[in-house]
Amino acid sequence: MRSLWVLATVFGLAGAAAAQSDGGAPDVRYWPLREINFPVPLDRYTREAVKPTRLHFHVYDRGAWSEYAVKGINDLDLIDAESKKRGFRYASPADGQYDFALQLEYANGDLSPRTADLTPQYRVIVDTRPPLVRAARTGRTGIQWEVVDENLAANGVRIEARWVRDSTNPDANFAGAKFVAVNPRGFTPKAVDQYTWTEMRPGDELEFRIVARDKANQETATPPIRLPGDGNGPGLEVARPGSGFGGTTGDAAGERYGQPTKDFSNTRNLTITSKLQKVTRSGVTKSYLWVRDSSQKWVPAGPVKEKLETIVEDTPSPKIVWQHTVEKDGLYGFIVIPENAAGKRDEDPRAGDPAQFLIEVDTTYPEASITDARVSGTAEPRVEISWSARDNNFDGTPIQLEYAATPTAPETEWKSIHSARLPNTGKFTWFVTDPKVWKFFLRVRAIDLAGNETKTPYGKVVIVDLDTPKATIEKIAGNGAAPKVQQQGSSVLNTGGNATDPPGILKTLSPAPEPATPPVTVAPAKPVVPVPAGGTPSANPPVPDLPPPDPKSPGKS
């Protein structure tokens, strides 16, 4: 088998990953973007004696390989205009782990490696979510923090500080001072931790913050916390609506502090469920629901501004549930504010305050249709399927291609062409490996993030049996019938015939004068009908005619 040169680099990642020719696991790279560029080493292919004509780019996702793109050797995407690098562009549908492999196709249709032999050459973990971090003052000179990230880097939490006032240099101007990392002796910050400074001098003032970094090199920094402070800090669980987990805020420099959760709905009737993080001893007796649309203005949700609640302090998994209907499709943000029996609650949200939760309401169905299906190859037929699909809320893999015997087949008879949904690239090559499949109809299914789905059959039948039947004569044999023979009586030489008889004519002699016997034509023997196995022979089987006498033997008188 021809050797397969693997992809040289992941554009933008530090260094290059080596090929896993020994079957080992590929190098793992963490990537903070959904878009990844994969340059292809074209100069290596041009040096081969037999050059590939097309390249197949495969992605392993959800337990199966799927063909993401097929391009001619001269039709690759331009990755970098300055260096003129070309290759494949990939957009992941979501964060997570993805394996990649490149497959070469030659002019005679050979693939290297075979599709059944594909193995990962690259493994990329897409992580676009920076760490979630929240921090609060504890006591006069302490801080506590909590970091949440699936891919937190080793030693990915650090403490930073900057001077506000130095008691030993009261006239120093620290305006615009930068944060620097501080490393308390013998202390390594963990994801959930706290630290108290015991050696701050009277008159000192500093600002501290917690910075968290993940393996994709994304960082999140908390807003500054000034120490010393008066009394105990507020604690981690009393952030304003939208701040901390599920919220967004920042200091003057615009540092991130997490992102709100976003979901999709294909109905305008919404159920908003809010989990209570803390219930005080007087319980929760009221709740308030606030909503905003694209105007970014917070308003009470509907005519009912508050809802009565009966949640006591020891209620297990306490929740607040609101029903709300929006008037049109669009992006909406929501905030739920609880109030206890003592009348304590957070302030109403102001313009610019982030939402606790975002919901995109989308009731529109996608547009999708198959535009072409071209068949090639005979030993392993290929169907190059082209389609067109549009929607405002597609994810990275919204397409499903299926086939059935008829375009109106029931749902149970439509079979998927690929194991995992496809990206909306508009093209897919299906290798029809099932020898029993030779004629079928296609359809495309397009599904958006809200769950709206469109199913469109292709109006033309697809036939993949392009072979022409062949035959050659093996032998020719008779059919077994007896030959047709003219029968005459026995003959001797005429010695006493009439003078008018021509000489040498054989005449028939018989004991008594009789008229000459006319020729008799014997019909071919009738075939004997075989008896079926297990049957009973006929009571009157057909009797074959006797064969004619040998014309070379004299007749009997």
XYZ file of C-alpha atoms in Angstrom, residues 45-541:
497
model
C 2.821 14.449 -2.998
C 4.413 16.013 -6.083
C 7.562 13.941 -5.468
C 5.670 10.642 -5.500
C 5.915 8.434 -8.589
C 2.123 7.997 -8.553
C 0.498 11.217 -7.426
C -2.894 11.393 -5.710
C -5.688 13.172 -7.558
C -8.017 13.910 -4.633
C -7.825 14.182 -0.849
C -10.517 13.005 1.582
C -10.643 14.777 4.964
C -12.270 12.648 7.694
C -13.463 13.556 11.196
C -14.110 11.071 14.010
C -17.021 12.259 16.116
C -19.726 10.499 18.141
C -18.173 7.084 17.656
C -17.688 6.975 13.875
C -15.620 8.384 11.033
C -17.418 10.778 8.683
C -16.117 12.345 5.513
C -16.030 16.098 6.060
C -14.722 17.207 2.662
C -13.282 15.866 -0.619
C -11.099 18.161 -2.726
C -8.950 17.840 -5.798
C -5.226 18.187 -5.278
C -5.405 21.654 -6.894
C -8.647 22.735 -5.232
C -7.612 22.926 -1.579
C -8.581 25.930 0.541
C -6.089 28.774 0.785
C -5.008 28.626 4.430
C -2.414 31.414 4.504
C -2.167 33.915 1.652
C 1.312 35.092 2.639
C 2.903 31.642 2.726
C 0.478 30.261 0.090
C -0.311 27.289 2.263
C -3.331 25.248 1.242
C -5.352 22.606 3.030
C -8.699 22.059 4.733
C -10.742 24.378 6.907
C -12.767 22.735 9.665
C -15.481 24.225 11.886
C -16.412 22.129 14.918
C -20.110 21.983 15.836
C -19.393 22.259 19.558
C -16.673 22.002 22.137
C -15.235 18.537 22.634
C -12.716 16.022 21.316
C -12.265 15.481 17.563
C -9.947 13.124 15.677
C -8.811 13.833 12.121
C -7.388 11.735 9.279
C -6.386 12.370 5.673
C -7.028 9.836 2.898
C -5.482 9.863 -0.591
C -7.355 8.916 -3.757
C -5.520 7.949 -6.946
C -6.564 8.079 -10.594
C -7.535 4.399 -10.665
C -9.866 4.866 -7.713
C -7.587 3.319 -5.067
C -7.790 4.848 -1.582
C -4.893 4.995 0.853
C -5.559 4.002 3.530
C -8.816 2.167 3.022
C -11.786 3.716 4.776
C -11.980 0.702 7.101
C -8.331 1.264 8.117
C -8.558 4.954 9.070
C -6.799 5.870 12.316
C -6.486 9.267 14.045
C -3.568 11.382 12.884
C -4.548 14.412 14.977
C -6.627 14.790 18.117
C -7.882 18.266 18.949
C -9.930 19.180 22.005
C -11.926 22.278 21.162
C -12.487 24.369 24.281
C -13.961 27.812 23.626
C -15.192 28.381 27.183
C -12.749 30.199 29.450
C -12.640 29.168 33.110
C -15.467 30.307 35.365
C -14.076 32.058 38.414
C -15.623 33.830 41.355
C -13.935 35.274 44.412
C -14.860 37.186 47.548
C -13.165 38.707 50.568
C -13.110 36.654 53.744
C -12.249 38.516 56.935
C -10.226 41.727 56.684
C -7.201 40.383 54.830
C -8.292 37.152 53.190
C -9.887 36.036 49.929
C -11.614 32.844 48.869
C -12.246 31.608 45.345
C -13.675 28.835 43.207
C -12.608 27.900 39.659
C -14.605 25.607 37.368
C -13.139 24.336 34.076
C -13.041 20.862 32.514
C -9.569 21.483 31.114
C -7.913 23.551 33.813
C -4.168 23.725 33.245
C -1.740 22.302 35.774
C -0.952 25.099 38.237
C -3.576 27.081 36.316
C -4.676 29.225 39.283
C -2.640 32.186 40.431
C -3.030 35.163 42.754
C -2.187 38.637 41.439
C -1.934 41.923 43.319
C -1.175 45.605 42.826
C -0.517 48.418 45.270
C -3.137 51.014 46.083
C -1.297 52.577 49.036
C 2.083 51.722 50.536
C 2.378 52.726 54.200
C 6.165 53.056 53.841
C 5.828 55.425 50.865
C 2.547 57.345 51.331
C 3.308 59.807 48.507
C 3.779 57.144 45.830
C 1.314 57.285 42.949
C 0.058 53.837 41.987
C -2.523 54.963 39.434
C -2.460 52.566 36.509
C -0.287 50.064 38.357
C -0.269 46.606 36.789
C -1.146 43.380 38.522
C 1.782 41.078 39.266
C 1.731 37.455 40.378
C 2.324 36.846 44.062
C 3.552 33.516 45.344
C 3.046 33.056 49.061
C 5.782 30.814 50.395
C 4.776 27.172 50.509
C 1.323 27.826 49.036
C 0.059 26.538 45.668
C -3.444 27.792 44.831
C -5.992 25.098 44.022
C -9.259 25.372 42.105
C -11.236 25.822 45.338
C -9.151 27.534 47.989
C -8.585 30.584 50.178
C -5.679 32.579 51.576
C -5.271 35.153 54.346
C -2.462 37.710 54.534
C -1.229 38.084 58.118
C 1.700 40.445 57.567
C 0.017 43.488 56.050
C 1.183 46.645 57.800
C -1.250 49.265 59.082
C -1.943 51.729 56.271
C -1.222 49.252 53.460
C -3.893 48.842 50.794
C -3.708 46.362 47.968
C -6.024 44.967 45.296
C -6.016 41.247 44.657
C -7.553 39.123 41.952
C -7.676 35.454 41.008
C -6.616 34.434 37.505
C -7.390 30.984 36.082
C -5.921 29.504 32.879
C -7.040 26.404 30.977
C -5.132 24.078 28.634
C -6.328 26.033 25.599
C -4.477 29.036 27.101
C -7.640 30.969 27.896
C -7.615 33.073 31.034
C -10.305 34.544 33.263
C -9.599 37.154 35.921
C -11.928 38.231 38.706
C -12.631 41.891 39.415
C -10.201 43.370 41.977
C -10.829 42.774 45.672
C -9.386 45.476 47.947
C -7.707 44.474 51.196
C -7.909 45.137 54.046
C -11.674 45.362 54.340
C -14.087 46.015 57.157
C -15.798 43.022 58.722
C -16.333 39.717 56.929
C -16.663 39.507 53.181
C -20.030 38.799 51.559
C -19.131 35.220 50.612
C -19.229 33.467 47.269
C -22.921 32.708 47.123
C -24.387 36.249 47.108
C -23.348 37.561 43.698
C -25.698 39.988 41.926
C -28.084 38.472 39.379
C -26.080 37.383 36.383
C -22.678 37.623 38.033
C -20.497 34.736 39.118
C -21.468 31.464 37.444
C -23.650 31.994 34.419
C -23.018 35.748 34.331
C -20.699 38.336 32.866
C -19.032 41.288 34.496
C -15.648 42.954 34.521
C -13.508 45.704 35.911
C -12.448 48.885 34.152
C -10.103 46.893 31.928
C -12.968 44.725 30.692
C -11.744 41.419 32.123
C -14.102 38.489 31.663
C -15.799 36.816 34.556
C -17.681 33.970 32.877
C -20.394 33.668 30.218
C -24.194 33.249 30.490
C -25.789 29.980 29.447
C -27.665 30.044 26.131
C -30.243 27.592 24.830
C -32.773 27.330 21.976
C -36.512 26.758 21.802
C -38.842 25.996 18.861
C -41.888 27.192 20.792
C -42.762 30.632 22.165
C -44.260 29.152 25.327
C -41.392 28.936 27.812
C -40.895 27.355 31.209
C -38.199 29.112 33.239
C -36.771 27.007 36.072
C -34.449 28.674 38.561
C -32.426 26.761 41.137
C -32.132 28.504 44.494
C -28.515 28.602 45.631
C -29.411 29.811 49.113
C -32.575 29.883 51.213
C -32.442 31.917 54.424
C -34.121 30.938 57.693
C -37.280 32.907 56.841
C -37.676 30.994 53.564
C -38.602 32.345 50.126
C -42.088 33.826 49.849
C -41.963 35.707 46.513
C -40.092 35.669 43.209
C -39.760 38.150 40.366
C -39.115 37.396 36.701
C -37.397 39.963 34.503
C -36.999 39.688 30.735
C -35.213 41.626 28.011
C -35.243 41.355 24.226
C -32.906 42.834 21.629
C -33.575 46.305 23.063
C -31.434 45.308 26.095
C -34.019 46.919 28.383
C -35.077 44.909 31.438
C -38.829 44.798 32.084
C -41.036 42.688 34.371
C -42.240 39.571 32.570
C -45.884 40.281 31.767
C -48.610 41.882 33.854
C -47.845 39.684 36.876
C -44.726 41.252 38.386
C -44.369 38.825 41.284
C -45.335 35.274 42.164
C -45.962 33.857 45.617
C -43.657 31.087 46.787
C -43.691 28.733 49.804
C -40.116 27.535 50.075
C -38.697 26.861 53.537
C -35.035 26.759 54.480
C -34.611 22.988 54.534
C -36.464 22.307 51.241
C -34.385 19.790 49.239
C -33.281 21.124 45.834
C -35.461 24.221 46.011
C -36.588 25.664 42.651
C -38.667 28.516 41.304
C -40.707 27.867 38.133
C -42.221 30.554 35.901
C -44.339 30.191 32.734
C -43.814 32.893 30.127
C -44.834 33.416 26.477
C -42.900 35.668 24.092
C -44.596 37.436 21.189
C -42.057 36.704 18.418
C -38.879 34.853 17.556
C -35.616 36.298 18.815
C -33.037 36.294 21.609
C -34.312 36.831 25.142
C -32.570 37.133 28.483
C -34.087 36.280 31.881
C -33.362 36.996 35.534
C -35.201 35.480 38.509
C -34.959 37.282 41.863
C -36.187 35.556 45.061
C -37.425 37.428 48.138
C -37.559 36.039 51.689
C -40.190 36.625 54.352
C -38.007 39.321 55.885
C -38.311 41.350 52.653
C -34.690 40.826 51.616
C -33.954 40.470 47.902
C -31.469 41.614 45.277
C -31.985 44.890 43.475
C -33.942 45.023 40.244
C -31.691 44.635 37.178
C -30.496 47.786 35.463
C -29.719 48.449 31.802
C -26.506 46.658 30.910
C -26.820 44.004 33.612
C -26.172 40.536 32.116
C -28.815 37.838 32.004
C -28.755 34.716 34.110
C -29.943 32.748 31.090
C -30.349 33.425 27.365
C -32.891 31.687 25.135
C -33.100 31.926 21.346
C -36.706 31.375 20.236
C -36.749 29.995 16.682
C -39.949 28.569 15.152
C -38.767 28.674 11.505
C -38.001 25.442 9.644
C -34.702 25.113 7.751
C -34.556 25.128 3.948
C -32.933 22.006 2.484
C -32.854 20.120 -0.822
C -30.582 17.714 -2.722
C -29.364 19.364 -5.929
C -27.408 16.533 -7.567
C -26.341 12.891 -7.175
C -23.538 11.695 -9.467
C -22.566 8.020 -9.627
C -19.110 6.695 -10.564
C -17.145 3.479 -10.135
C -18.233 -0.116 -10.561
C -16.430 -2.394 -8.083
C -17.215 0.046 -5.238
C -19.735 2.593 -6.564
C -19.576 6.148 -5.286
C -22.412 8.644 -5.128
C -21.326 12.286 -4.922
C -24.302 13.963 -3.262
C -24.735 17.749 -3.427
C -27.261 19.667 -1.366
C -28.272 23.171 -0.334
C -29.407 24.023 3.218
C -29.983 27.310 5.054
C -31.006 28.319 8.560
C -30.024 31.046 11.009
C -29.406 28.575 13.825
C -27.570 25.596 12.393
C -24.946 23.974 14.559
C -21.772 22.517 13.061
C -23.418 19.241 11.942
C -27.045 19.857 10.937
C -27.303 17.477 7.935
C -28.478 13.866 7.700
C -28.520 12.000 4.342
C -30.735 8.929 3.973
C -31.916 6.462 1.319
C -34.945 4.224 0.726
C -36.526 2.120 -2.027
C -39.188 4.758 -2.826
C -39.434 8.506 -2.226
C -42.634 7.992 -0.197
C -41.295 5.159 1.966
C -42.423 5.107 5.612
C -40.052 6.588 8.190
C -38.979 3.143 9.382
C -37.614 2.272 5.922
C -35.317 5.278 5.518
C -31.734 4.288 6.326
C -28.917 6.649 7.202
C -25.992 6.850 4.801
C -23.567 7.882 7.576
C -23.477 7.187 11.299
C -23.138 10.792 12.500
C -24.689 14.010 11.234
C -22.685 15.984 8.667
C -21.492 19.584 8.548
C -23.282 21.796 6.054
C -20.540 21.643 3.412
C -22.959 20.938 0.566
C -21.138 17.799 -0.611
C -20.670 14.212 0.554
C -19.275 11.119 -1.182
C -21.030 7.862 -0.316
C -19.192 4.611 -1.018
C -21.976 2.047 -1.559
C -20.412 -1.104 -0.105
C -23.600 -3.174 0.237
C -23.692 -5.419 -2.901
C -27.479 -5.762 -2.614
C -28.071 -2.028 -3.036
C -28.270 -0.974 -6.691
C -31.257 1.407 -6.985
C -32.698 3.823 -4.422
C -34.013 7.312 -3.648
C -32.267 9.912 -1.483
C -33.451 12.562 0.943
C -31.821 15.231 3.072
C -32.767 16.113 6.633
C -31.752 19.482 8.097
C -32.064 20.097 11.854
C -31.395 23.401 13.612
C -30.420 24.071 17.213
C -34.028 24.687 18.217
C -35.083 21.248 16.968
C -36.877 22.417 13.807
C -36.424 19.743 11.132
C -36.969 19.655 7.361
C -37.051 16.418 5.287
C -36.797 16.738 1.491
C -36.649 13.695 -0.869
C -34.622 13.851 -4.095
C -36.977 13.486 -7.049
C -34.746 11.256 -9.199
C -33.969 7.590 -8.769
C -30.284 6.774 -8.258
C -28.835 3.654 -9.916
C -25.330 2.561 -8.934
C -25.110 -0.652 -10.997
C -23.011 0.666 -13.896
C -21.641 -2.729 -14.957
C -22.721 -4.411 -18.227
C -23.499 -8.164 -18.055
C -21.114 -10.388 -20.073
C -21.500 -13.939 -21.485
C -19.421 -16.426 -23.559
C -20.423 -19.745 -25.211
C -19.026 -22.659 -23.272
C -20.080 -25.551 -25.672
C -22.746 -26.633 -28.180
C -24.438 -30.106 -28.119
C -27.274 -31.782 -30.009
C -30.712 -32.027 -28.525
C -30.861 -35.900 -28.582
C -33.437 -36.422 -31.450
C -33.012 -39.420 -33.857
C -32.037 -38.612 -37.456
C -34.565 -38.775 -40.311
C -33.817 -41.929 -42.536
C -35.452 -43.121 -45.823
C -36.277 -46.882 -45.452
C -36.197 -49.362 -48.531
C -36.325 -53.179 -48.940
C -33.234 -55.440 -49.398
C -31.538 -55.181 -52.794
C -29.448 -57.517 -55.097
C -27.899 -57.059 -58.482
C -30.470 -57.430 -61.309
C -29.349 -60.186 -63.722
C -32.627 -61.014 -65.357
C -34.302 -57.722 -65.654
C -35.880 -56.093 -68.599
C -33.741 -54.872 -71.374
C -35.041 -51.401 -70.760
C -33.703 -51.243 -67.176
C -30.562 -49.303 -66.880
C -27.561 -51.414 -66.019
C -26.343 -51.498 -62.450
C -29.704 -50.764 -60.911
C -30.505 -52.698 -57.736
C -33.904 -54.317 -57.865
C -35.920 -55.694 -54.973
C -36.604 -59.474 -55.139
C -39.410 -61.126 -53.209
C -40.957 -64.657 -53.164
C -44.151 -63.439 -54.777
C -44.605 -60.570 -57.146
C -45.769 -57.543 -55.253
C -45.891 -53.846 -55.954
C -42.856 -51.963 -54.978
C -42.958 -50.784 -51.364
C -43.092 -46.997 -51.111
C -40.546 -45.239 -48.862
C -41.518 -44.947 -45.219
C -40.528 -41.906 -43.164
C -39.827 -42.754 -39.511
C -40.601 -39.980 -37.024
C -38.057 -39.142 -34.315
C -38.303 -41.088 -31.108
C -40.621 -39.550 -28.579
C -38.799 -38.603 -25.360
C -39.605 -40.529 -22.233
C -41.079 -38.203 -19.605
C -39.099 -38.612 -16.377
C -41.010 -39.475 -13.211
C -40.833 -36.679 -10.591
C -39.024 -37.631 -7.433
C -41.398 -39.239 -5.016
C -44.172 -39.473 -7.654
C -46.025 -42.430 -9.259
C -45.277 -43.581 -12.843
C -48.082 -43.128 -15.373
C -50.250 -46.227 -15.980
C -49.775 -45.767 -19.760
C -46.259 -44.490 -20.340
